[in-house]
């Protein structure tokens, strides 16, 4: 199993500091809290992301993993990569004046790994789908890591995915925010 200390650190982060919870809107499920159960049919499209405070001048990246594949008690194939979207830009979202400024995150550039929705095997319990937000290094060039010509990333390149190795390869620093939902 690949080393994924980053996953453990990020999940511990949101247990200690609720301000580090990445905003997720998954299908019709808004304001998803860590561990919320979402039916897989509702999560087949990439979630909308929000977080604050962010810098509108910076660029961000999201990485999503299924950390319970193929079974929560037997993770021999996991984690499985579900999404890498670079070049996210922050746009202010209107909210209550007393609340910290929130930003929606979106990108018009190609993915590094296309989003795939939850698909645990029959008989498996719910899996945790974890979303990690990073500030993207200015020197990051997504096309260097993406499949050629906008092709979808193969399943073989998704299994036993090491977030630790990706952080090193992409030169990512500490995770800014994280959240997860469960699905089966």
PDB file of C-alpha atoms in Angstrom:
ATOM      1  CA  UNK A   1       0.000   0.000   0.000  1.00  0.00           C
ATOM      2  CA  UNK A   2       1.406   3.431  -0.903  1.00  0.00           C
ATOM      3  CA  UNK A   3       2.453   5.821   1.819  1.00  0.00           C
ATOM      4  CA  UNK A   4      -0.283   8.374   2.384  1.00  0.00           C
ATOM      5  CA  UNK A   5       0.669  10.268   5.513  1.00  0.00           C
ATOM      6  CA  UNK A   6      -0.828  13.381   3.864  1.00  0.00           C
ATOM      7  CA  UNK A   7      -4.287  11.794   3.949  1.00  0.00           C
ATOM      8  CA  UNK A   8      -4.047  11.127   7.700  1.00  0.00           C
ATOM      9  CA  UNK A   9      -2.702  14.617   8.404  1.00  0.00           C
ATOM     10  CA  UNK A  10      -5.459  16.284   6.359  1.00  0.00           C
ATOM     11  CA  UNK A  11      -8.257  14.294   7.998  1.00  0.00           C
ATOM     12  CA  UNK A  12      -6.843  15.120  11.439  1.00  0.00           C
ATOM     13  CA  UNK A  13      -6.739  18.793  10.417  1.00  0.00           C
ATOM     14  CA  UNK A  14     -10.513  19.074  10.040  1.00  0.00           C
ATOM     15  CA  UNK A  15     -11.088  17.254  13.318  1.00  0.00           C
ATOM     16  CA  UNK A  16      -9.005  19.940  15.090  1.00  0.00           C
ATOM     17  CA  UNK A  17      -9.988  23.007  13.059  1.00  0.00           C
ATOM     18  CA  UNK A  18     -13.468  23.282  11.509  1.00  0.00           C
ATOM     19  CA  UNK A  19     -12.374  26.389   9.580  1.00  0.00           C
ATOM     20  CA  UNK A  20     -10.332  24.061   7.328  1.00  0.00           C
ATOM     21  CA  UNK A  21     -13.395  22.217   5.986  1.00  0.00           C
ATOM     22  CA  UNK A  22     -13.606  22.593   2.207  1.00  0.00           C
ATOM     23  CA  UNK A  23     -17.094  23.579   1.053  1.00  0.00           C
ATOM     24  CA  UNK A  24     -18.676  20.898  -1.131  1.00  0.00           C
ATOM     25  CA  UNK A  25     -21.950  20.983  -3.034  1.00  0.00           C
ATOM     26  CA  UNK A  26     -22.549  17.502  -4.397  1.00  0.00           C
ATOM     27  CA  UNK A  27     -25.599  17.246  -6.650  1.00  0.00           C
ATOM     28  CA  UNK A  28     -28.493  18.617  -4.594  1.00  0.00           C
ATOM     29  CA  UNK A  29     -26.544  18.231  -1.328  1.00  0.00           C
ATOM     30  CA  UNK A  30     -25.321  21.655  -0.209  1.00  0.00           C
ATOM     31  CA  UNK A  31     -22.997  22.448   2.679  1.00  0.00           C
ATOM     32  CA  UNK A  32     -21.724  18.863   2.894  1.00  0.00           C
ATOM     33  CA  UNK A  33     -20.221  18.163   6.315  1.00  0.00           C
ATOM     34  CA  UNK A  34     -17.405  15.632   6.774  1.00  0.00           C
ATOM     35  CA  UNK A  35     -18.783  12.099   6.658  1.00  0.00           C
ATOM     36  CA  UNK A  36     -22.169  12.995   5.136  1.00  0.00           C
ATOM     37  CA  UNK A  37     -23.667  10.033   3.245  1.00  0.00           C
ATOM     38  CA  UNK A  38     -24.459  10.830  -0.400  1.00  0.00           C
ATOM     39  CA  UNK A  39     -25.939   8.179  -2.724  1.00  0.00           C
ATOM     40  CA  UNK A  40     -23.572   7.431  -5.598  1.00  0.00           C
ATOM     41  CA  UNK A  41     -26.200   8.446  -8.167  1.00  0.00           C
ATOM     42  CA  UNK A  42     -26.077  11.981  -6.695  1.00  0.00           C
ATOM     43  CA  UNK A  43     -22.266  12.251  -6.937  1.00  0.00           C
ATOM     44  CA  UNK A  44     -21.449  11.416 -10.549  1.00  0.00           C
ATOM     45  CA  UNK A  45     -20.513  15.002 -11.448  1.00  0.00           C
ATOM     46  CA  UNK A  46     -17.689  17.000  -9.880  1.00  0.00           C
ATOM     47  CA  UNK A  47     -18.758  18.904  -6.780  1.00  0.00           C
ATOM     48  CA  UNK A  48     -18.867  22.671  -6.591  1.00  0.00           C
ATOM     49  CA  UNK A  49     -16.106  23.903  -4.278  1.00  0.00           C
ATOM     50  CA  UNK A  50     -16.002  26.858  -1.877  1.00  0.00           C
ATOM     51  CA  UNK A  51     -13.564  27.992   0.756  1.00  0.00           C
ATOM     52  CA  UNK A  52     -12.356  31.106   2.495  1.00  0.00           C
ATOM     53  CA  UNK A  53     -10.213  32.967   3.046  1.00  0.00           C
ATOM     54  CA  UNK A  54      -8.415  32.671  -0.271  1.00  0.00           C
ATOM     55  CA  UNK A  55      -6.473  35.043  -2.454  1.00  0.00           C
ATOM     56  CA  UNK A  56      -8.164  35.881  -5.777  1.00  0.00           C
ATOM     57  CA  UNK A  57      -4.667  36.371  -7.213  1.00  0.00           C
ATOM     58  CA  UNK A  58      -3.552  32.805  -6.382  1.00  0.00           C
ATOM     59  CA  UNK A  59      -4.331  29.592  -8.252  1.00  0.00           C
ATOM     60  CA  UNK A  60      -5.520  26.401  -6.561  1.00  0.00           C
ATOM     61  CA  UNK A  61      -5.751  22.670  -7.192  1.00  0.00           C
ATOM     62  CA  UNK A  62      -8.118  19.989  -5.913  1.00  0.00           C
ATOM     63  CA  UNK A  63      -7.283  16.293  -5.581  1.00  0.00           C
ATOM     64  CA  UNK A  64      -9.947  13.689  -4.745  1.00  0.00           C
ATOM     65  CA  UNK A  65      -9.338  10.135  -3.541  1.00  0.00           C
ATOM     66  CA  UNK A  66     -11.417   7.110  -2.541  1.00  0.00           C
ATOM     67  CA  UNK A  67      -9.429   6.012   0.505  1.00  0.00           C
ATOM     68  CA  UNK A  68     -11.435   2.810   1.131  1.00  0.00           C
ATOM     69  CA  UNK A  69     -11.024   0.877  -2.134  1.00  0.00           C
ATOM     70  CA  UNK A  70     -11.988  -1.822  -2.830  1.00  0.00           C
ATOM     71  CA  UNK A  71     -13.421  -2.477   0.660  1.00  0.00           C
ATOM     72  CA  UNK A  72     -13.053  -0.330   3.803  1.00  0.00           C
ATOM     73  CA  UNK A  73     -11.601  -3.324   5.674  1.00  0.00           C
ATOM     74  CA  UNK A  74      -9.363  -4.431   2.770  1.00  0.00           C
ATOM     75  CA  UNK A  75      -7.746  -1.471   1.030  1.00  0.00           C
ATOM     76  CA  UNK A  76      -5.330  -3.390  -1.196  1.00  0.00           C
ATOM     77  CA  UNK A  77      -6.181  -1.316  -4.317  1.00  0.00           C
ATOM     78  CA  UNK A  78      -6.549   2.007  -2.560  1.00  0.00           C
ATOM     79  CA  UNK A  79      -6.480   4.791  -2.494  1.00  0.00           C
ATOM     80  CA  UNK A  80      -8.033   5.328  -5.894  1.00  0.00           C
ATOM     81  CA  UNK A  81      -7.594   8.691  -7.577  1.00  0.00           C
ATOM     82  CA  UNK A  82     -10.934  10.284  -8.490  1.00  0.00           C
ATOM     83  CA  UNK A  83      -9.923  13.772  -9.656  1.00  0.00           C
ATOM     84  CA  UNK A  84      -7.108  16.277 -10.101  1.00  0.00           C
ATOM     85  CA  UNK A  85      -8.233  19.687 -11.290  1.00  0.00           C
ATOM     86  CA  UNK A  86      -5.572  22.397 -11.488  1.00  0.00           C
ATOM     87  CA  UNK A  87      -5.879  26.097 -12.244  1.00  0.00           C
ATOM     88  CA  UNK A  88      -8.817  26.800  -9.941  1.00  0.00           C
ATOM     89  CA  UNK A  89      -9.483  30.498  -9.490  1.00  0.00           C
ATOM     90  CA  UNK A  90     -11.250  32.029  -6.491  1.00  0.00           C
ATOM     91  CA  UNK A  91     -14.319  34.211  -6.978  1.00  0.00           C
ATOM     92  CA  UNK A  92     -15.941  35.958  -3.973  1.00  0.00           C
ATOM     93  CA  UNK A  93     -19.352  34.607  -2.937  1.00  0.00           C
ATOM     94  CA  UNK A  94     -21.962  36.857  -1.338  1.00  0.00           C
ATOM     95  CA  UNK A  95     -22.682  35.885   2.240  1.00  0.00           C
ATOM     96  CA  UNK A  96     -23.709  37.365   5.583  1.00  0.00           C
ATOM     97  CA  UNK A  97     -21.597  40.419   6.484  1.00  0.00           C
ATOM     98  CA  UNK A  98     -20.632  38.834   9.813  1.00  0.00           C
ATOM     99  CA  UNK A  99     -19.236  35.680   8.154  1.00  0.00           C
ATOM    100  CA  UNK A 100     -15.694  35.292   6.813  1.00  0.00           C
ATOM    101  CA  UNK A 101     -15.447  35.867   3.060  1.00  0.00           C
ATOM    102  CA  UNK A 102     -16.039  32.678   1.074  1.00  0.00           C
ATOM    103  CA  UNK A 103     -14.881  32.012  -2.474  1.00  0.00           C
ATOM    104  CA  UNK A 104     -16.140  29.654  -5.148  1.00  0.00           C
ATOM    105  CA  UNK A 105     -13.448  27.777  -7.019  1.00  0.00           C
ATOM    106  CA  UNK A 106     -13.664  26.973 -10.708  1.00  0.00           C
ATOM    107  CA  UNK A 107     -11.405  26.260 -13.652  1.00  0.00           C
ATOM    108  CA  UNK A 108     -11.712  26.449 -17.402  1.00  0.00           C
ATOM    109  CA  UNK A 109      -8.504  24.510 -18.061  1.00  0.00           C
ATOM    110  CA  UNK A 110      -8.232  20.777 -18.704  1.00  0.00           C
ATOM    111  CA  UNK A 111      -8.003  18.295 -15.860  1.00  0.00           C
ATOM    112  CA  UNK A 112      -4.935  16.286 -14.931  1.00  0.00           C
ATOM    113  CA  UNK A 113      -7.230  13.409 -13.928  1.00  0.00           C
ATOM    114  CA  UNK A 114     -10.868  13.545 -15.011  1.00  0.00           C
ATOM    115  CA  UNK A 115     -13.493  13.279 -12.278  1.00  0.00           C
ATOM    116  CA  UNK A 116     -15.031   9.866 -11.728  1.00  0.00           C
ATOM    117  CA  UNK A 117     -17.934   9.448  -9.335  1.00  0.00           C
ATOM    118  CA  UNK A 118     -18.296   6.878  -6.567  1.00  0.00           C
ATOM    119  CA  UNK A 119     -18.523   3.233  -7.667  1.00  0.00           C
ATOM    120  CA  UNK A 120     -17.737   0.885  -4.759  1.00  0.00           C
ATOM    121  CA  UNK A 121     -18.036  -2.810  -5.673  1.00  0.00           C
ATOM    122  CA  UNK A 122     -21.192  -4.734  -4.738  1.00  0.00           C
ATOM    123  CA  UNK A 123     -21.126  -5.866  -1.114  1.00  0.00           C
ATOM    124  CA  UNK A 124     -18.802  -3.098   0.008  1.00  0.00           C
ATOM    125  CA  UNK A 125     -19.701  -0.732   2.814  1.00  0.00           C
ATOM    126  CA  UNK A 126     -19.651   3.015   2.166  1.00  0.00           C
ATOM    127  CA  UNK A 127     -16.351   4.477   0.964  1.00  0.00           C
ATOM    128  CA  UNK A 128     -14.879   7.846   1.958  1.00  0.00           C
ATOM    129  CA  UNK A 129     -14.327  10.252  -0.952  1.00  0.00           C
ATOM    130  CA  UNK A 130     -11.856  12.868   0.244  1.00  0.00           C
ATOM    131  CA  UNK A 131     -11.219  16.242  -1.443  1.00  0.00           C
ATOM    132  CA  UNK A 132      -7.949  18.100  -0.763  1.00  0.00           C
ATOM    133  CA  UNK A 133      -7.427  21.765  -1.668  1.00  0.00           C
ATOM    134  CA  UNK A 134      -3.929  23.148  -2.271  1.00  0.00           C
ATOM    135  CA  UNK A 135      -2.484  26.421  -3.436  1.00  0.00           C
ATOM    136  CA  UNK A 136      -0.972  25.597  -6.799  1.00  0.00           C
ATOM    137  CA  UNK A 137       2.706  26.475  -7.311  1.00  0.00           C
ATOM    138  CA  UNK A 138       3.175  29.203  -9.951  1.00  0.00           C
ATOM    139  CA  UNK A 139       5.490  26.902 -11.913  1.00  0.00           C
ATOM    140  CA  UNK A 140       2.952  24.040 -12.149  1.00  0.00           C
ATOM    141  CA  UNK A 141       2.144  23.004 -15.725  1.00  0.00           C
ATOM    142  CA  UNK A 142      -0.875  20.702 -15.718  1.00  0.00           C
ATOM    143  CA  UNK A 143      -0.447  19.578 -19.330  1.00  0.00           C
ATOM    144  CA  UNK A 144       2.822  17.860 -18.335  1.00  0.00           C
ATOM    145  CA  UNK A 145       0.883  15.485 -16.053  1.00  0.00           C
ATOM    146  CA  UNK A 146      -2.360  15.062 -18.015  1.00  0.00           C
ATOM    147  CA  UNK A 147      -3.089  12.307 -20.529  1.00  0.00           C
ATOM    148  CA  UNK A 148      -2.464  13.523 -24.109  1.00  0.00           C
ATOM    149  CA  UNK A 149      -5.218  15.211 -26.135  1.00  0.00           C
ATOM    150  CA  UNK A 150      -7.661  15.498 -23.218  1.00  0.00           C
ATOM    151  CA  UNK A 151      -8.065  11.731 -22.897  1.00  0.00           C
ATOM    152  CA  UNK A 152      -9.463  10.351 -19.673  1.00  0.00           C
ATOM    153  CA  UNK A 153      -6.994   8.935 -17.174  1.00  0.00           C
ATOM    154  CA  UNK A 154      -6.825   5.147 -17.267  1.00  0.00           C
ATOM    155  CA  UNK A 155      -7.905   3.063 -14.272  1.00  0.00           C
ATOM    156  CA  UNK A 156      -4.420   1.581 -14.048  1.00  0.00           C
ATOM    157  CA  UNK A 157      -2.986   5.009 -13.232  1.00  0.00           C
ATOM    158  CA  UNK A 158      -5.645   5.592 -10.548  1.00  0.00           C
ATOM    159  CA  UNK A 159      -5.216   2.576  -8.260  1.00  0.00           C
ATOM    160  CA  UNK A 160      -2.861   2.546  -5.260  1.00  0.00           C
ATOM    161  CA  UNK A 161      -2.461   6.292  -5.676  1.00  0.00           C
ATOM    162  CA  UNK A 162       0.066   8.019  -3.439  1.00  0.00           C
ATOM    163  CA  UNK A 163      -0.959  11.529  -2.449  1.00  0.00           C
ATOM    164  CA  UNK A 164       2.439  11.908  -0.762  1.00  0.00           C
ATOM    165  CA  UNK A 165       4.208  11.255  -4.081  1.00  0.00           C
ATOM    166  CA  UNK A 166       1.862  13.602  -5.978  1.00  0.00           C
ATOM    167  CA  UNK A 167       2.510  16.397  -3.457  1.00  0.00           C
ATOM    168  CA  UNK A 168       6.247  15.972  -4.016  1.00  0.00           C
ATOM    169  CA  UNK A 169       6.028  15.687  -7.809  1.00  0.00           C
ATOM    170  CA  UNK A 170       3.712  18.696  -8.180  1.00  0.00           C
ATOM    171  CA  UNK A 171       5.631  20.611  -5.476  1.00  0.00           C
ATOM    172  CA  UNK A 172       2.514  21.168  -3.398  1.00  0.00           C
ATOM    173  CA  UNK A 173       2.801  22.561   0.087  1.00  0.00           C
ATOM    174  CA  UNK A 174       0.471  21.869   2.998  1.00  0.00           C
ATOM    175  CA  UNK A 175      -3.178  21.202   2.328  1.00  0.00           C
ATOM    176  CA  UNK A 176      -5.364  24.307   2.806  1.00  0.00           C
ATOM    177  CA  UNK A 177      -8.701  22.579   3.266  1.00  0.00           C
ATOM    178  CA  UNK A 178     -10.245  19.118   3.108  1.00  0.00           C
ATOM    179  CA  UNK A 179     -13.653  17.479   3.246  1.00  0.00           C
ATOM    180  CA  UNK A 180     -15.148  14.089   2.509  1.00  0.00           C
ATOM    181  CA  UNK A 181     -18.426  12.345   1.986  1.00  0.00           C
ATOM    182  CA  UNK A 182     -19.357   8.693   2.180  1.00  0.00           C
ATOM    183  CA  UNK A 183     -21.080   6.816  -0.623  1.00  0.00           C
ATOM    184  CA  UNK A 184     -21.832   3.247  -1.692  1.00  0.00           C
TER     185      UNK A 184
END
